[in-house]
CSV table of C-alpha atoms in Angstrom, one decimal:
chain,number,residue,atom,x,y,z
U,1,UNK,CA,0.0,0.0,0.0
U,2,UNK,CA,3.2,2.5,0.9
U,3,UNK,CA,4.7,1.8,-2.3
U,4,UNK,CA,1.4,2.5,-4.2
U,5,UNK,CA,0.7,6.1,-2.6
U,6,UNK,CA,4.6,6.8,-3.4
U,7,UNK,CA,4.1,5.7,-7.3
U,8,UNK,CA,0.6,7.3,-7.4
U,9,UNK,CA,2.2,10.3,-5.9
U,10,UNK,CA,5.2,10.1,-8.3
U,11,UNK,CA,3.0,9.8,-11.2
U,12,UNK,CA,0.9,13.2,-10.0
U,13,UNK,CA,4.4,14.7,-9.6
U,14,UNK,CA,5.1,14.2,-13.5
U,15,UNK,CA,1.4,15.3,-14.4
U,16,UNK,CA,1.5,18.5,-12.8
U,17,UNK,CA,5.2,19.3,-14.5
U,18,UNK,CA,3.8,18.6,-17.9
U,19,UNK,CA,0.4,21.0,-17.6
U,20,UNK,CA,2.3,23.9,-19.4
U,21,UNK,CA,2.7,21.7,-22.4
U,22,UNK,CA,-0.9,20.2,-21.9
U,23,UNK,CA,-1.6,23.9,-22.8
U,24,UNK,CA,0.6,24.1,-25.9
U,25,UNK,CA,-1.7,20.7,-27.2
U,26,UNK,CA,-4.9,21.9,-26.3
U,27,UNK,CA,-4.3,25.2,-28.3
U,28,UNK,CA,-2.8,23.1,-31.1
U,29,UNK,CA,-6.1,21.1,-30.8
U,30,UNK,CA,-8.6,24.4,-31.3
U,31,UNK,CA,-6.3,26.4,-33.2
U,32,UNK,CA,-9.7,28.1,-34.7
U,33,UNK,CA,-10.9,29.3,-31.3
U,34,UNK,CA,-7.8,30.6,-29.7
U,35,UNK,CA,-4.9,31.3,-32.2
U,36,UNK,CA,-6.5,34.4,-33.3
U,37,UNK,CA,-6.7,35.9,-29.9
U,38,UNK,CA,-3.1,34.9,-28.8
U,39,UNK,CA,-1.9,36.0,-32.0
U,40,UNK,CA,-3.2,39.5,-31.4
U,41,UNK,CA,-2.0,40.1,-28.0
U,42,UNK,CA,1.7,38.5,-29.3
U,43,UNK,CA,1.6,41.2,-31.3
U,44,UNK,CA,1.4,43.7,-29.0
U,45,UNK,CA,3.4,42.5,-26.3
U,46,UNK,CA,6.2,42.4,-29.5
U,47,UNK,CA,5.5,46.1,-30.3
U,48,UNK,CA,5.5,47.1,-26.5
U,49,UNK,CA,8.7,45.0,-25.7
U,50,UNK,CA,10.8,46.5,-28.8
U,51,UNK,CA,11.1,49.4,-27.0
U,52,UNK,CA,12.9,48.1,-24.6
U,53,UNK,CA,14.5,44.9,-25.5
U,54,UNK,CA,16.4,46.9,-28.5
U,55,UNK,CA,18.3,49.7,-26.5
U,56,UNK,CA,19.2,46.8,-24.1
U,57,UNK,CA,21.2,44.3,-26.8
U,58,UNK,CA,22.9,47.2,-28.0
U,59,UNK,CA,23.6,49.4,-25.5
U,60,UNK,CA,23.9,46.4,-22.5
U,61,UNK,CA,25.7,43.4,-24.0
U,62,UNK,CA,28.7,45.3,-24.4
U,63,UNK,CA,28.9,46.7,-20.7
U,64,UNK,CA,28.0,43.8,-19.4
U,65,UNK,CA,30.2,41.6,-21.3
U,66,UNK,CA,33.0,43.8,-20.4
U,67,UNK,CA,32.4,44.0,-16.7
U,68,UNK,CA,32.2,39.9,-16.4
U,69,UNK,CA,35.7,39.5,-18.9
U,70,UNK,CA,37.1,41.6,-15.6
U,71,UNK,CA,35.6,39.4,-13.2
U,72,UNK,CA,36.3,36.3,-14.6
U,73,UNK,CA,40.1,37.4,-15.2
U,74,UNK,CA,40.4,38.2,-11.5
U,75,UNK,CA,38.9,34.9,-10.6
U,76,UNK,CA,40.4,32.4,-13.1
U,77,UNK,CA,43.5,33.8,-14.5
U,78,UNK,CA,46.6,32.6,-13.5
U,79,UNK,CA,45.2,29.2,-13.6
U,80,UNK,CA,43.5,29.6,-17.0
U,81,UNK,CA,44.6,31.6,-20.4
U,82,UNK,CA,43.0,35.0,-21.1
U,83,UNK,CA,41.0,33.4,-23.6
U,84,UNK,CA,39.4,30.8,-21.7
U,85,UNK,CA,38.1,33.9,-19.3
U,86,UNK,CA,36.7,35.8,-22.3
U,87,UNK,CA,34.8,33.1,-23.9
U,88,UNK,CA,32.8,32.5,-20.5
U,89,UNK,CA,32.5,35.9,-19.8
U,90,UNK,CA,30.8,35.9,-23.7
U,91,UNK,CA,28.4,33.5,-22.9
U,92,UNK,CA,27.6,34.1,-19.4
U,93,UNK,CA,26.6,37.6,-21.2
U,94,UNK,CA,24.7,36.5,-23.1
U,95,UNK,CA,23.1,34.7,-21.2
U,96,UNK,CA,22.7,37.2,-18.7
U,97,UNK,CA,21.1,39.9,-21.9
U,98,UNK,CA,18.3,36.5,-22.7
U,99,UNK,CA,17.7,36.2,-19.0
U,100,UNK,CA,17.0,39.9,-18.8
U,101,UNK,CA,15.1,40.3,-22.1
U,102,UNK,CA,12.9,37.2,-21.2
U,103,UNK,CA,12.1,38.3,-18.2
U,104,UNK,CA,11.1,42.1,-19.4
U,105,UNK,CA,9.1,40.3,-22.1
U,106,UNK,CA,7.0,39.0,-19.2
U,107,UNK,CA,6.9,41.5,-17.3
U,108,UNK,CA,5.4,43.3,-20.3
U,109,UNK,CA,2.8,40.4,-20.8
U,110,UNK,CA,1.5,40.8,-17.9
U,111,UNK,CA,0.9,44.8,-17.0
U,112,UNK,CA,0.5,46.2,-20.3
U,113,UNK,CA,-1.3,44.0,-22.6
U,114,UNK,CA,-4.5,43.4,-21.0
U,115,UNK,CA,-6.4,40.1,-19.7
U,116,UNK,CA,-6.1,37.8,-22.1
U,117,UNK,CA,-4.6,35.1,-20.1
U,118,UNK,CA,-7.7,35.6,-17.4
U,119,UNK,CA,-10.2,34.8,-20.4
U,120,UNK,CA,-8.4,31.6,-21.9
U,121,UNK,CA,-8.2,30.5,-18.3
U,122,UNK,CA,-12.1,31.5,-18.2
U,123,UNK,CA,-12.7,29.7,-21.2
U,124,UNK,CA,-11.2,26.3,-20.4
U,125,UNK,CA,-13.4,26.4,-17.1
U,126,UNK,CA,-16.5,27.3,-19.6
U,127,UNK,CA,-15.3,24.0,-21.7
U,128,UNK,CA,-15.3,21.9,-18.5
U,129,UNK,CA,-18.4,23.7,-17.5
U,130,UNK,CA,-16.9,24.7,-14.6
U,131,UNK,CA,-17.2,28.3,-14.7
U,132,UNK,CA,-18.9,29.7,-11.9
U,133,UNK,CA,-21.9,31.8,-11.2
U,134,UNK,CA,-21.6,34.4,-8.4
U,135,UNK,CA,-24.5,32.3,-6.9
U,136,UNK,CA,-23.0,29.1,-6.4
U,137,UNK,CA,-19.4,29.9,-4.8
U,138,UNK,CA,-20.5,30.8,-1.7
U,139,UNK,CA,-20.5,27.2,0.2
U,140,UNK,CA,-17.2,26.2,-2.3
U,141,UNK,CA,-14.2,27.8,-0.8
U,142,UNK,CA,-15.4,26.8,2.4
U,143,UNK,CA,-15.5,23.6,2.2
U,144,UNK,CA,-12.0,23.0,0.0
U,145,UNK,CA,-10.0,25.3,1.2
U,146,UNK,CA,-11.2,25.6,5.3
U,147,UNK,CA,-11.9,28.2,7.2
U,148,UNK,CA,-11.9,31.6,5.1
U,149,UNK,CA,-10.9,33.7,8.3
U,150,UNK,CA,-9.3,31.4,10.4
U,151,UNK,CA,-5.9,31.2,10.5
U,152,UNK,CA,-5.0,29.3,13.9
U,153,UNK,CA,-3.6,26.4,11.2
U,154,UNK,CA,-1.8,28.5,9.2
U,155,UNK,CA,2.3,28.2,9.3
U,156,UNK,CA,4.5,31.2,9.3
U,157,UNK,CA,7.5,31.4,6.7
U,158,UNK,CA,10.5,33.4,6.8
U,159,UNK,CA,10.6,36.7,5.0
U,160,UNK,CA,11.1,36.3,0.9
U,161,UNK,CA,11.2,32.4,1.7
U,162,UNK,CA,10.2,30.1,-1.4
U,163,UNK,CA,6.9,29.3,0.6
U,164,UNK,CA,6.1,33.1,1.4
U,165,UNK,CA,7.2,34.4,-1.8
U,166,UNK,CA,4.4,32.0,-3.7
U,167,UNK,CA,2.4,32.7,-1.6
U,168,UNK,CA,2.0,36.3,-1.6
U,169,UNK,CA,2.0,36.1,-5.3
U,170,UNK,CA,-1.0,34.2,-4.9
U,171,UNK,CA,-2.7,36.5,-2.6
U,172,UNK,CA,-1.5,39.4,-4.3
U,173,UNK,CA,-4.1,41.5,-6.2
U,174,UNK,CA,-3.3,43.8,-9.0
U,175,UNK,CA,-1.7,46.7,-7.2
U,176,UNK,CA,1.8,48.7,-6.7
U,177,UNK,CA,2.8,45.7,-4.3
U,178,UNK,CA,2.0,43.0,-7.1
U,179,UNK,CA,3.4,45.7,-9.8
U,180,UNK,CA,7.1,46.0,-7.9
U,181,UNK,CA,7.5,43.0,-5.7
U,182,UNK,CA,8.3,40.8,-9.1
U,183,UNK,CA,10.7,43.4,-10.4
U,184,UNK,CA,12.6,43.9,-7.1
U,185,UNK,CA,13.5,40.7,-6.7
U,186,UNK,CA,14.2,40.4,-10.1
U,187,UNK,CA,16.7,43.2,-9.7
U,188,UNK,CA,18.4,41.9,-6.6
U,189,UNK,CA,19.2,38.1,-7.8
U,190,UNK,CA,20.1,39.0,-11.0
U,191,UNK,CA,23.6,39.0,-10.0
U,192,UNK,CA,23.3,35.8,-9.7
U,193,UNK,CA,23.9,35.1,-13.4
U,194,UNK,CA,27.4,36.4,-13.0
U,195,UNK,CA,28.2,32.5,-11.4
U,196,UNK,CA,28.3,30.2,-14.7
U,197,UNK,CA,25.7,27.0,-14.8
U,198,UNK,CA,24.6,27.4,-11.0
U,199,UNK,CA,24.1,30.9,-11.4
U,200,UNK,CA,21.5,30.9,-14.2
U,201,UNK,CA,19.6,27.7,-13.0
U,202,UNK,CA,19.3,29.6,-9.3
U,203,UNK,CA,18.2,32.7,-10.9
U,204,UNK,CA,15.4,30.6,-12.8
U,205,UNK,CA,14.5,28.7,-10.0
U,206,UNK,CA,13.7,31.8,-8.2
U,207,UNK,CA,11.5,33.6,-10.7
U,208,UNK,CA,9.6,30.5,-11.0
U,209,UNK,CA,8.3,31.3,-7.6
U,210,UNK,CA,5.9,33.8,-8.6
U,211,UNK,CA,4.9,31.5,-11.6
U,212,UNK,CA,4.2,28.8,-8.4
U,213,UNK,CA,2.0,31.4,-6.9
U,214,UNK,CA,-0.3,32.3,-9.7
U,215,UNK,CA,-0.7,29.2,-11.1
U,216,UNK,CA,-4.4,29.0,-9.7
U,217,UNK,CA,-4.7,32.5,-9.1
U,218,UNK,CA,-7.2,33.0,-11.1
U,219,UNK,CA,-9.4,29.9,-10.1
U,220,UNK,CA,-9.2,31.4,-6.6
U,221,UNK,CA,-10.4,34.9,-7.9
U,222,UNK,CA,-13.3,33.5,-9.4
U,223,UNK,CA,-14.3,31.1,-6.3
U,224,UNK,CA,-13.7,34.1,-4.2
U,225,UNK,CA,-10.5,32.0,-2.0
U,226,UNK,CA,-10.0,34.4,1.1
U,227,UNK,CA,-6.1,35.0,1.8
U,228,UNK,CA,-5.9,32.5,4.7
U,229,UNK,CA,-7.8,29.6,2.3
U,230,UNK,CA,-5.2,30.7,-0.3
U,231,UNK,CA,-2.0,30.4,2.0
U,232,UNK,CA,-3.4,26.9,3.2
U,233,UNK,CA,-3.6,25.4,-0.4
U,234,UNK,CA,-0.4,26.6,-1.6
U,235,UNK,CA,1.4,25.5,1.7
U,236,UNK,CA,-0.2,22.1,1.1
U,237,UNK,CA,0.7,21.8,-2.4
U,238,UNK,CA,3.6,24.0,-3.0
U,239,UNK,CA,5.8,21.6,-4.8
U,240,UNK,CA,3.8,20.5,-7.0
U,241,UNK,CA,3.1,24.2,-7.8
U,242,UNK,CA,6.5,24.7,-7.8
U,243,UNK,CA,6.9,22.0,-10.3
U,244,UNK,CA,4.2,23.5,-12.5
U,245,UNK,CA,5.9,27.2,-11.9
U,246,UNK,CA,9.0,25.8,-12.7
U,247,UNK,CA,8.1,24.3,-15.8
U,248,UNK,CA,6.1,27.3,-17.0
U,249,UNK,CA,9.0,29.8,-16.5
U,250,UNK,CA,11.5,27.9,-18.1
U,251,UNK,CA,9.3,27.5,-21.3
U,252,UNK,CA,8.3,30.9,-21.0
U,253,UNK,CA,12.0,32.2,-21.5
U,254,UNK,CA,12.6,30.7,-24.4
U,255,UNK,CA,13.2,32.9,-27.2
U,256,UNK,CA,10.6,33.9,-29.8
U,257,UNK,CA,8.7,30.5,-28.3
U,258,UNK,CA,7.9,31.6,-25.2
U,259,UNK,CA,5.4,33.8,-26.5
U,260,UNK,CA,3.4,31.6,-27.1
U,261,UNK,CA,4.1,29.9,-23.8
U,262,UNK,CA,2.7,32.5,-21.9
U,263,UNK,CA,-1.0,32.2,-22.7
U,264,UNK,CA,-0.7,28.2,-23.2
U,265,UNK,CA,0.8,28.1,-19.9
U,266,UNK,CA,-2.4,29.7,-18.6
U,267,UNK,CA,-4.6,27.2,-20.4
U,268,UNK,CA,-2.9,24.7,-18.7
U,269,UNK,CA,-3.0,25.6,-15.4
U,270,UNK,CA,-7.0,25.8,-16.0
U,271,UNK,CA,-6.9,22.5,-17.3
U,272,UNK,CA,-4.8,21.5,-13.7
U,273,UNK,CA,-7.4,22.9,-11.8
U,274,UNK,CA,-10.2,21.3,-13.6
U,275,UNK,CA,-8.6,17.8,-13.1
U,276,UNK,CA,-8.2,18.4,-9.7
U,277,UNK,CA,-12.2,19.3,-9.5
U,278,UNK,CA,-13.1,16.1,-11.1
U,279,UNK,CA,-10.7,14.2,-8.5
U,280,UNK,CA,-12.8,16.0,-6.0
U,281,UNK,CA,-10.1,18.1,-4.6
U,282,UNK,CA,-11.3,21.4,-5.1
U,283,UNK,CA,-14.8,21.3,-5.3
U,284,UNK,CA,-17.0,20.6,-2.4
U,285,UNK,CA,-18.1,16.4,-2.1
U,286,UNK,CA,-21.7,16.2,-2.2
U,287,UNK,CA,-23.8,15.1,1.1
């Protein structure tokens, strides 16, 4: 029976990493009824983002390539040739110029483009017939995710821990604090890209924290989850909504690609929460 629950829970590990890509097939699926939409808001997330992303490859790479050919002198040389130094310093800038283009790109999705991402969440619920009616959420959140103002159960985290970091960004609503927590801590790890291999993967694994968080943020808008039912779900769960997170942010970096990722990403987190209703683990089991 132990080794059962470990497989099952093994096999539900794997599931939940492979939603974002669920996304990519469903959209592949019903090109008709959702290329046209994402195609449109690619568009303008690629017009917004020139602004930006141009000035940065030509006026950052350089800088930044120069500062890290420094470093890595002082660090490696004498024990390898100037060479050796240069060519990682090359790549790690490069690196470091996708990592920061990616990430703006995002960044860009998500404040400036609109909510396109909330309605192809929206409309995998509607496909599932799961989208809810104000009148029947009421007794929902209650009875899934506990008490919606008790928090007697709830476990404290650590400042900016993984836990508290995903789960503010679930919680969060769409304000200054939502707007500049991202960015901050964007700012202050990447740094972190300087370190070759380790450095990048870190960096990554960070961001993905806030893709943990918002995973299901949507689901909990619209089933009106209080903060404290919110915290309790994600500290339940959080690695395999780390796993999701992680997933998603990685695809969502890659260049030219990960535009699309960000909307099919979406689609498959609706289409993780909607298997989770049907297990009858977010929806209320009837008397």
């Amino acid at each position: 029976m132990i080794k059962l629950d470990i497989s099952k829970g093994r096999v539900e590990d794997i599931r939940t990493a492979l939603y974002p890509v669920r996304g990519l097939f469903h959209l592949l699926h019903h090109p008709g009824k959702y290329a046209g939409p994402i195609l449109v808001s690619i568009l303008k997330v690629i017009a917004t983002s020139t602004v930006t992303i141009i000035p940065l490859l030509r006026y950052g790479y350089g800088p930044q390539q120069n500062l890290l050919n420094k470093i890595y002198q002082h660090m490696l040389e004498p024990k390898t040739s100037a060479s050796f130094a240069s060519t990682v310093a090359t790549a790690t800038a490069a690196v470091l110029c996708s990592v920061e283009v990616a990430t703006l790109t995002i960044q860009l999705g998500l404040y400036f483009v609109g909510s396109i991402q909330d309605r192809l969440f929206d409309s995998i619920l509607r496909e599932r017939g799961r989208l809810p009616s104000s009148e029947n959420t009421a007794g929902i959140s209650e009875k899934v995710g506990g008490p919606a103002h008790n928090t007697d159960d709830l476990r404290d985290h650590a400042f900016l821990s993984p836990r508290s970091v995903a789960i503010v960004a679930a919680q969060l609503e769409d304000s200054w604090s939502s707007f500049l927590l991202r960015p901050t801590i964007f700012i202050l790890t990447l740094p972190l890209n300087i370190v070759p291999v380790i450095g990048p993967a870190t960096f990554i694994g960070i961001q993905a924290l806030f893709r943990t968080g918002e995973a299901h943020k949507r689901y909990f808008n619209l089933y009106h989850w209080s903060k404290a039912q919110i915290h309790r779900r994600i500290d339940a769960r959080f690695w395999q909504y780390y796993r999701f997170g992680l997933m998603a942010t990685v695809l969502e970096m890659i260049p030219f690609a990960g535009y699309v990722f960000m909307y099919t990403n979406q689609m498959g987190a609706a289409m993780w929460a909607m298997d989770l209703h049907e297990q009858k683990l977010l929806e209320p089991k009837n008397d």
